[in-house]
Coordinates of C-alpha atoms in Angstrom, one line a residue:
X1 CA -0.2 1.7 2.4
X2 CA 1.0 -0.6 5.0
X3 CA 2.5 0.9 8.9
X4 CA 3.3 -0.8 11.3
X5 CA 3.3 0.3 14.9
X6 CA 6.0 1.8 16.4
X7 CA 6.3 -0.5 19.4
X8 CA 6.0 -3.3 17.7
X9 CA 2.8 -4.6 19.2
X10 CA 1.5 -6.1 16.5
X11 CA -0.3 -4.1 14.2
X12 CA 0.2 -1.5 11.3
X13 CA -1.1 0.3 8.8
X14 CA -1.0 -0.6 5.4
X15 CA -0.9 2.7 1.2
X16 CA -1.8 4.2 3.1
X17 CA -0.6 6.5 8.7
X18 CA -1.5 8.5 11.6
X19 CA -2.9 12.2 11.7
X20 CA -7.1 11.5 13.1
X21 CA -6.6 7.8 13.7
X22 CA -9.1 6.0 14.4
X23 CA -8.9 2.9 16.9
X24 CA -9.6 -0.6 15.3
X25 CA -13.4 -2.1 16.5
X26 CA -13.3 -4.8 18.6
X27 CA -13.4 -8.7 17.6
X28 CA -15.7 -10.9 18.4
X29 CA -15.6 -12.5 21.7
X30 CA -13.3 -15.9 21.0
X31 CA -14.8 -19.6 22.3
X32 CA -13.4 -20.7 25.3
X33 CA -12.0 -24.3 26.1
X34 CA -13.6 -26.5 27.9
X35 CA -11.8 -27.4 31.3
X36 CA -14.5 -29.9 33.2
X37 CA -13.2 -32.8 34.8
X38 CA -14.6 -35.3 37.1
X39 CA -14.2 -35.1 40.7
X40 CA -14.0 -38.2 42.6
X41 CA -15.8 -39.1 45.7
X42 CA -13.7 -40.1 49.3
X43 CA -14.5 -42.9 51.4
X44 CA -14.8 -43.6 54.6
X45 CA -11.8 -45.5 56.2
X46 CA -10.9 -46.6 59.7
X47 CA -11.3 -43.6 62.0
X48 CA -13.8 -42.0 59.5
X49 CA -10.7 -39.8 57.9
X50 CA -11.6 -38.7 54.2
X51 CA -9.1 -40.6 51.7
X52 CA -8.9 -40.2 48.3
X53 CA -10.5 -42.9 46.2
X54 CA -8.2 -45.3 44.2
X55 CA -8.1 -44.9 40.6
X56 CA -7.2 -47.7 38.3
X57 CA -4.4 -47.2 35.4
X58 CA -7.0 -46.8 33.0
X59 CA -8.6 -43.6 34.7
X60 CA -5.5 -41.9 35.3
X61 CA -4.7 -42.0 31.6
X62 CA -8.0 -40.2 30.6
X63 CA -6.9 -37.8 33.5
X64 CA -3.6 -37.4 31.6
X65 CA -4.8 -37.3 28.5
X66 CA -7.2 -34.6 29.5
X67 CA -5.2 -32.6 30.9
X68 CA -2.6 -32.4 28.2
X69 CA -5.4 -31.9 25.6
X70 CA -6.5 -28.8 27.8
X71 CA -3.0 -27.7 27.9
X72 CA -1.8 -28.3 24.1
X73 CA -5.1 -26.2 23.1
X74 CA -4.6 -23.8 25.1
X75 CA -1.4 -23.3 24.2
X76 CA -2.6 -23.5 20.6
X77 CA -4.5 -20.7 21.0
X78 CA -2.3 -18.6 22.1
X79 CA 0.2 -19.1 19.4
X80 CA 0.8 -16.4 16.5
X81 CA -2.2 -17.1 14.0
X82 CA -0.6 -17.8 10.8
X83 CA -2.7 -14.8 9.0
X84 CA -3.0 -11.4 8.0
X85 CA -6.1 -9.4 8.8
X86 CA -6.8 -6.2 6.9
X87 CA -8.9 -3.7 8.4
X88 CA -10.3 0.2 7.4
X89 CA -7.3 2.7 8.5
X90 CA -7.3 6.2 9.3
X91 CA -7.4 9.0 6.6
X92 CA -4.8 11.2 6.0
X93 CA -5.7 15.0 4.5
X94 CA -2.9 15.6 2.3
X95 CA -3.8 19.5 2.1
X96 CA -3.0 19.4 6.1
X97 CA -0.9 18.0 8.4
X98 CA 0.2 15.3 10.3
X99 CA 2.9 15.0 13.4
X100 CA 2.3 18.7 13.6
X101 CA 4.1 19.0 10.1
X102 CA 2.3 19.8 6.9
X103 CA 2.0 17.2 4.9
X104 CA 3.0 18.7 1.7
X105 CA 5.7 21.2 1.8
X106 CA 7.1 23.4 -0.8
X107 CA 10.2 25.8 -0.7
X108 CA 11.6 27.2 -4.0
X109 CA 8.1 28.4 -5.4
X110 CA 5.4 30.3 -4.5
X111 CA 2.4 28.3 -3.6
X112 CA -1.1 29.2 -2.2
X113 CA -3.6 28.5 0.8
X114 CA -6.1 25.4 0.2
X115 CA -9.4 24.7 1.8
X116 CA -10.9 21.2 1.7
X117 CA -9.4 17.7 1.9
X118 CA -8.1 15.5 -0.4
X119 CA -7.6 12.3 1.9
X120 CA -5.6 10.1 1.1
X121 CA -6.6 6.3 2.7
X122 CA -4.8 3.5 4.6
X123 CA -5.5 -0.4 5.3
X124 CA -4.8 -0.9 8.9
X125 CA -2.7 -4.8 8.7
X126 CA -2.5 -7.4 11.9
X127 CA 0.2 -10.2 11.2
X128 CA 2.6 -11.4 8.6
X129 CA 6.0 -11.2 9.1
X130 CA 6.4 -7.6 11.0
X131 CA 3.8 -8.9 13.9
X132 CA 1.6 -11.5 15.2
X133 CA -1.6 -12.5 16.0
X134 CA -3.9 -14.7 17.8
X135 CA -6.1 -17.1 16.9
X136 CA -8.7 -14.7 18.6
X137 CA -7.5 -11.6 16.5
X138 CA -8.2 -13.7 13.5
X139 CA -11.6 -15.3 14.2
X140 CA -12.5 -11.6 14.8
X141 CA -11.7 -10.3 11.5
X142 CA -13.6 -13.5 9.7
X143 CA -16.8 -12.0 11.7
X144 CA -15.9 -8.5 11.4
X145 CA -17.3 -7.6 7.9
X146 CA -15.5 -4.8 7.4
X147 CA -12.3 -7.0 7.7
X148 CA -10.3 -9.0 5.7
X149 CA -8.5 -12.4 6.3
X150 CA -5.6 -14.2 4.1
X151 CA -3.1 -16.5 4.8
X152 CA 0.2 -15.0 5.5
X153 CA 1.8 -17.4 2.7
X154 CA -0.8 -15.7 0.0
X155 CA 0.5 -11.9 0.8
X156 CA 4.3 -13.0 1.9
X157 CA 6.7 -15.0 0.3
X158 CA 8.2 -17.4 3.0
X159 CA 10.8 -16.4 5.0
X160 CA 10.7 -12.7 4.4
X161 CA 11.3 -10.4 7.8
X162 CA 9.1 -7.6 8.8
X163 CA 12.7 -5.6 8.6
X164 CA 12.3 -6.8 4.7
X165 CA 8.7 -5.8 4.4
X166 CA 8.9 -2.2 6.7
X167 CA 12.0 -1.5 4.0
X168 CA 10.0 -2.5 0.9
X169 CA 7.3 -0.4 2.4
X170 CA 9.6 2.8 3.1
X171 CA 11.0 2.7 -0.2
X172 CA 7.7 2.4 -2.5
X173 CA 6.3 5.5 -0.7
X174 CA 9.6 7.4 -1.5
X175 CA 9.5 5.7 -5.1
X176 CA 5.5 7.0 -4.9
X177 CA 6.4 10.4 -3.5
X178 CA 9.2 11.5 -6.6
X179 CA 6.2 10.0 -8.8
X180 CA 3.9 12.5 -7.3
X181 CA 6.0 15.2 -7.7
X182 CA 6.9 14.6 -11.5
X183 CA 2.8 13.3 -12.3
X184 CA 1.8 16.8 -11.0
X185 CA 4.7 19.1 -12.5
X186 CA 3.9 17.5 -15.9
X187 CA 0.0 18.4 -15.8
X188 CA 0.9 21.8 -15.4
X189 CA 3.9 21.8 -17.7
X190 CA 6.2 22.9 -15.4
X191 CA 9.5 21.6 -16.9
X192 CA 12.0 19.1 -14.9
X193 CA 14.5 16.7 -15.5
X194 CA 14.5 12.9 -15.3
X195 CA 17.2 10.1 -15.5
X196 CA 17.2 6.2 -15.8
X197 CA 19.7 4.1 -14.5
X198 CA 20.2 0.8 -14.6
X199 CA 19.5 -0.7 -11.2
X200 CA 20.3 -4.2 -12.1
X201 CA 20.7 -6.9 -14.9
X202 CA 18.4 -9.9 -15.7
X203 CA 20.2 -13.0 -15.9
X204 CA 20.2 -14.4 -19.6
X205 CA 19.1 -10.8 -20.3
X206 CA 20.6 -9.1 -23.9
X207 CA 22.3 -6.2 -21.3
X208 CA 23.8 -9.2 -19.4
X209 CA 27.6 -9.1 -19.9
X210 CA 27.0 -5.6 -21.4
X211 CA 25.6 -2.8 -19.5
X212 CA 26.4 -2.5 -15.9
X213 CA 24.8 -1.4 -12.4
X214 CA 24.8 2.1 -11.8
X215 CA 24.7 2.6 -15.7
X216 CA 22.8 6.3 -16.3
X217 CA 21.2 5.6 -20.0
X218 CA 21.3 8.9 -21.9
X219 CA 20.8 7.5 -25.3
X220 CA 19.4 4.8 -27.8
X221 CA 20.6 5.3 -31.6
X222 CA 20.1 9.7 -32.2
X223 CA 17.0 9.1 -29.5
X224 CA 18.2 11.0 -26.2
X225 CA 16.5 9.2 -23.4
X226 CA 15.0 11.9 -21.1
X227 CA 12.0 9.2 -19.6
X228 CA 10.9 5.5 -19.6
X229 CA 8.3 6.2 -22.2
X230 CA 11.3 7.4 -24.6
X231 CA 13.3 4.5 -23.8
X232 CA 10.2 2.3 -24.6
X233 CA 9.1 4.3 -28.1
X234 CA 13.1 3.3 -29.1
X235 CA 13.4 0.0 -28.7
X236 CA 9.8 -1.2 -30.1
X237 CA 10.9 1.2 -33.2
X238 CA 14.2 -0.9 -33.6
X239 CA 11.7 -3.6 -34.0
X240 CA 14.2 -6.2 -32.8
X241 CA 17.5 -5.1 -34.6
X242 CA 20.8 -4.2 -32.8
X243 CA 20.5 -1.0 -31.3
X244 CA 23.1 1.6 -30.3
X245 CA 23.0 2.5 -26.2
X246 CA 24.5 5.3 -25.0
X247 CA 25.3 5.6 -21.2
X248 CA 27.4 7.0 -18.5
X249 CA 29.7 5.3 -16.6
X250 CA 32.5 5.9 -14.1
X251 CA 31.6 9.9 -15.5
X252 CA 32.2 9.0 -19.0
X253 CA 29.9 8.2 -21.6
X254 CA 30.5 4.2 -23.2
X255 CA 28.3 3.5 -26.3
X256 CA 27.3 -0.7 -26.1
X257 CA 25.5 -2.5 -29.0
X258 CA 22.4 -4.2 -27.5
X259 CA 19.4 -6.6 -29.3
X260 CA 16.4 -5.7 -28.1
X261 CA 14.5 -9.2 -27.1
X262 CA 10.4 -9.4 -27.4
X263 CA 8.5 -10.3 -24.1
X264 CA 5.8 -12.3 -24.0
X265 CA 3.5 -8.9 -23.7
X266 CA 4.8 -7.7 -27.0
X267 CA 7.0 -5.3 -26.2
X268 CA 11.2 -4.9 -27.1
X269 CA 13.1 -4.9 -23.7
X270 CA 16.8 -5.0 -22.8
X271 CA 16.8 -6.7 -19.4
X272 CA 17.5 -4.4 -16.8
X273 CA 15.8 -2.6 -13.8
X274 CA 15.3 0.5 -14.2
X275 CA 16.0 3.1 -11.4
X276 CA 14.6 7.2 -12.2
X277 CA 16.3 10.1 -10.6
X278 CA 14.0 13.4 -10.6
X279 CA 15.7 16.7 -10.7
X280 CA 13.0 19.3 -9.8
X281 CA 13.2 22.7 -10.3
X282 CA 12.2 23.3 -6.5
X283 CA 12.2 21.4 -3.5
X284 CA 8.9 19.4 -2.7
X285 CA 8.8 17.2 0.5
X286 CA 5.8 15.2 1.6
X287 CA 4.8 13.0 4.6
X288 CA 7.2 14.1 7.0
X289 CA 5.0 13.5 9.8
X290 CA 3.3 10.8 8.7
X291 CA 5.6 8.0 10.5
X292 CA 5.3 4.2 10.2
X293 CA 2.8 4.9 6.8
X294 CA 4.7 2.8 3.7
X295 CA 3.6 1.7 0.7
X296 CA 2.8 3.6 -3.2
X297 CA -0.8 3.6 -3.0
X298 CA -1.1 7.2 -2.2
X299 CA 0.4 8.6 -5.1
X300 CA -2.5 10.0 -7.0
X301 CA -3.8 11.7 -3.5
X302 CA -0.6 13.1 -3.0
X303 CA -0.5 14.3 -6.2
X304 CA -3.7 16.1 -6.4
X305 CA -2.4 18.1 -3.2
X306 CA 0.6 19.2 -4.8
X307 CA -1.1 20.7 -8.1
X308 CA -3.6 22.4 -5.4
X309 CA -0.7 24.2 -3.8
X310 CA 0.7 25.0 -6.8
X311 CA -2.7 26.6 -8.5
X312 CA -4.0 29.7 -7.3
X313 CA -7.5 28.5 -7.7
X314 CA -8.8 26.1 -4.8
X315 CA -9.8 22.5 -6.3
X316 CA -11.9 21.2 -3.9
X317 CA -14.1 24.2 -3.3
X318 CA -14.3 23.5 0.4
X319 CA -15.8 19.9 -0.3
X320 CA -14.3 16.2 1.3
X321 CA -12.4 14.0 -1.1
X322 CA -10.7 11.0 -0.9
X323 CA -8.6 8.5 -2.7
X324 CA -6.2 6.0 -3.6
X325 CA -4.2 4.9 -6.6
X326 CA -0.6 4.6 -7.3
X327 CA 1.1 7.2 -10.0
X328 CA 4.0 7.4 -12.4
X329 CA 5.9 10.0 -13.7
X330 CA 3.4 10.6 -16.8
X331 CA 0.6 10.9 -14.6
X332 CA -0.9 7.1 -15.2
X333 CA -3.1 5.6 -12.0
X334 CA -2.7 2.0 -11.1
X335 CA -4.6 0.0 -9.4
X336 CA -4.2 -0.5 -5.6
X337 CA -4.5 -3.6 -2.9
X338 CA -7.3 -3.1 -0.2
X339 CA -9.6 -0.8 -1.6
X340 CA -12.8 -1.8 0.0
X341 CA -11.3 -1.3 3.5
X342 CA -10.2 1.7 2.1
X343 CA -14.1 3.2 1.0
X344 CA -14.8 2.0 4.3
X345 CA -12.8 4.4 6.2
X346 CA -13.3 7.2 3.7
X347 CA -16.8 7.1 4.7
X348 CA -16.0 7.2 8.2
X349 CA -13.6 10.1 7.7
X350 CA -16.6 11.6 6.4
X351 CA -15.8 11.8 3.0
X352 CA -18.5 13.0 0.2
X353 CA -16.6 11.5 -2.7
X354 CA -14.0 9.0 -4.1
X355 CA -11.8 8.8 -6.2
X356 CA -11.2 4.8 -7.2
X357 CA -8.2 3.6 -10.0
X358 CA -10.4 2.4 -12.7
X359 CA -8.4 -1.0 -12.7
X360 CA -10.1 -1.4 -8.9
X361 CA -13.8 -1.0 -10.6
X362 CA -14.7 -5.0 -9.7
X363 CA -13.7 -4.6 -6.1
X364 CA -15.2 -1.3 -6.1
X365 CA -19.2 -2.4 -7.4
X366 CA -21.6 -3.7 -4.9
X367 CA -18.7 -2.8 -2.1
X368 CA -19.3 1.0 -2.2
X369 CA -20.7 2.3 1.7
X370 CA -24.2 4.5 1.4
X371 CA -23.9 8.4 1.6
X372 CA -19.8 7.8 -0.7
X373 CA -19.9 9.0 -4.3
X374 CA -16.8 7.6 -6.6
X375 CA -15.8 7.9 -9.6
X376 CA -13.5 6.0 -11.5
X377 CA -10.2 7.5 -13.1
X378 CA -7.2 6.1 -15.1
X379 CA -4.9 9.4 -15.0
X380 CA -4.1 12.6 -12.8
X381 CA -5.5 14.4 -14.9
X382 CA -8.7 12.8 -15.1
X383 CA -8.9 12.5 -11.4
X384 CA -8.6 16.8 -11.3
X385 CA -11.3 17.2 -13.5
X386 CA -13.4 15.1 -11.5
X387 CA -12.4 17.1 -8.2
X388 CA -13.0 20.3 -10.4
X389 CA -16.6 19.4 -11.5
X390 CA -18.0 18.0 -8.2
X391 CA -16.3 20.8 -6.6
X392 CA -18.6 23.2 -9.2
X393 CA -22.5 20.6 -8.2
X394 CA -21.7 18.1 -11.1
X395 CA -23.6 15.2 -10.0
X396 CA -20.9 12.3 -9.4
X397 CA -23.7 10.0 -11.9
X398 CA -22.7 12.3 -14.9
X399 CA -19.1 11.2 -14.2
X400 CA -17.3 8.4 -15.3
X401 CA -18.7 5.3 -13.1
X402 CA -17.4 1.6 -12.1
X403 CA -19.7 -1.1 -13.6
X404 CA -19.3 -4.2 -14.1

């Protein structure tokens, strides 16, 4: 999850916010220049009044040189450092609050008190395209072990805008928070609706010409389409003949025949983008105090948290959690940038346990701080009946563990 800060200064967080922040640790101190120069003797003249010494054409151009040198790399250092350093963030319990506001809130249902946390973890960023940092700021994060350094080029594509990257950021925590919302109503089977719509069409694409923006896809062949998984089982079951698609448009249902075309990972697709629309059978909001904090990375956190407030029995049993991991609708985890900053400042949030996506396990070995249990998990539900057991005195070695 990646903030940025609200003035601008140059820093953010990045999923992922604010609630107990902690401040960054300093940098290493950053050489200085070196500004000697010689100083040139006077001699006596006349009266005995000090002159200054003549200097021949050739001195004065070392002088010159010199001092341009000194300016040029001074100025050097103080231009923005063409990098990105990524550094342990503050911990967000998604059971509490943040901004005064509870993190998860939930109108419509009946839902009960918590105890425990269930944090969900940030990667504070310096640089890129939203801010900028020294030279200084940079060198500090190659010393700081803790910290992180790329190239700005290796996270950002050139010429994006932090306006670009705060929006991407905005959207793939709302994207993560409907995710969260559906992951957790389907582990406890509470029924909701779903629709995809087509965002946009691939160029060359089978849809291209065909199916439209804003398309709602109710339909392939007799298959209603109530999820991306059904849309998925449809076409591969076509196995590559013309298929039938059914979708609204303009409030009126078109049918368009489509031929499904194989991607290189094996699967039938039609060449669109896909957009879901959730409707839930009660209204769940989450993060409203948790400003400047973007990214999807706390899905799986967020969650855990709702199916606690939704279950009468307490999860964590009064123990420390935290987490990362995106979500989908069907409950899958992904895997997530920046985790080892992120079991960094789990463990200095306290934390007893982790839990890590198990796609993250080679970042995770040899990277994991002493006194932090984690456990590796690959679905919500998975990650619940970890909680569960280590809530009960499981001991986190009898659960599922990243190896290499």
């Amino acid at each position: 999850m990646r903030p940025t800060h609200e003035d601008g200064s140059g820093a953010g967080y990045g999923g992922g916010g604010t609630g107990n922040s902690r401040p960054q640790g300093p940098g290493a101190p950053a050489p200085q220049p070196d500004g000697s120069y010689s100083v040139y003797p006077y001699q006596g003249l006349g009266d005995g009044k000090p002159v200054p010494a003549k200097r021949s054409p050739r001195s004065r151009g070392i002088l010159v040189s010199g001092v341009l040198a000194f300016v040029l790399g001074g100025a050097g250092l103080l231009l923005p450092a063409q990098y990105v350093v990524e550094s342990p963030g503050p911990t967000f319990n998604t059971l509490g609050t943040a901004g005064g506001k509870d993190i998860i809130q939930i109108e419509g249902e009946r839902s009960y008190p918590t105890d425990g946390e269930l944090d969900l973890t940030t990667v504070y960023v310096a640089g890129g395209p939203s801010t900028n940092i020294s030279i200084f700021q940079a060198l500090g994060g190659w010393v700081n072990t803790n910290d992180v350094v790329y190239p700005a080029d290796f996270l950002y594509a050139p010429g994006t805008t932090g306006e670009q990257v705060d929006e991407e950021n905005a959207a793939a925590m709302t994207s993560s928070q409907e995710s969260a919302v559906a992951a957790a109503l389907t582990l406890l089977e509470i029924p909701y609706t779903q629709e995809l719509s087509v965002g946009s069409v691939v160029e060359g694409a089978p849809a291209e010409g065909v199916l439209q923006a804003g398309d709602t896809v109710l339909a392939v062949g007799d298959t209603p389409v109530d999820g991306i998984d059904t849309l998925r089982s449809a076409l591969n079951d076509a196995g590559g003949s013309p298929v039938d698609v059914t979708v609204r448009r303009s409030g009126s249902e078109v049918t368009e025949t489509l031929t499904p075309r194989k991607s290189d990972s094996g699967v039938y697709q039609l060449g669109i983008e896909l957009a879901t629309t959730f409707d839930f059978p009660f209204e769940v909001r989450i993060g409203e105090g948790m400003d400047r904090v973007g990214g999807p990375s706390a899905g799986m956190m967020f969650a855990l948290g709702i199916v606690d407030r939704l279950t009468p029995e307490q999860l964590t049993g009064g123990r420390h959690f935290a987490g990362t991991g995106t979500i989908d609708a069907a409950g899958n985890v992904g895997p997530i940038g920046g985790i080892r900053q992120k079991l960094i400042g789990a463990s200095d949030a306290g934390a007893e346990f982790f839990l890590a996506p198990e796609a993250n396990c080679a970042e995770v070995v040899d990277h994991i701080p002493e006194g932090l249990a984690v456990v590796k998990v690959s679905t919500l539900d998975e990650a619940r009946d970890a909680v569960e057991k280590l809530a009960a005195g499981t001991n986190p070695a009898d659960l599922p563990q990243c190896s290499l």
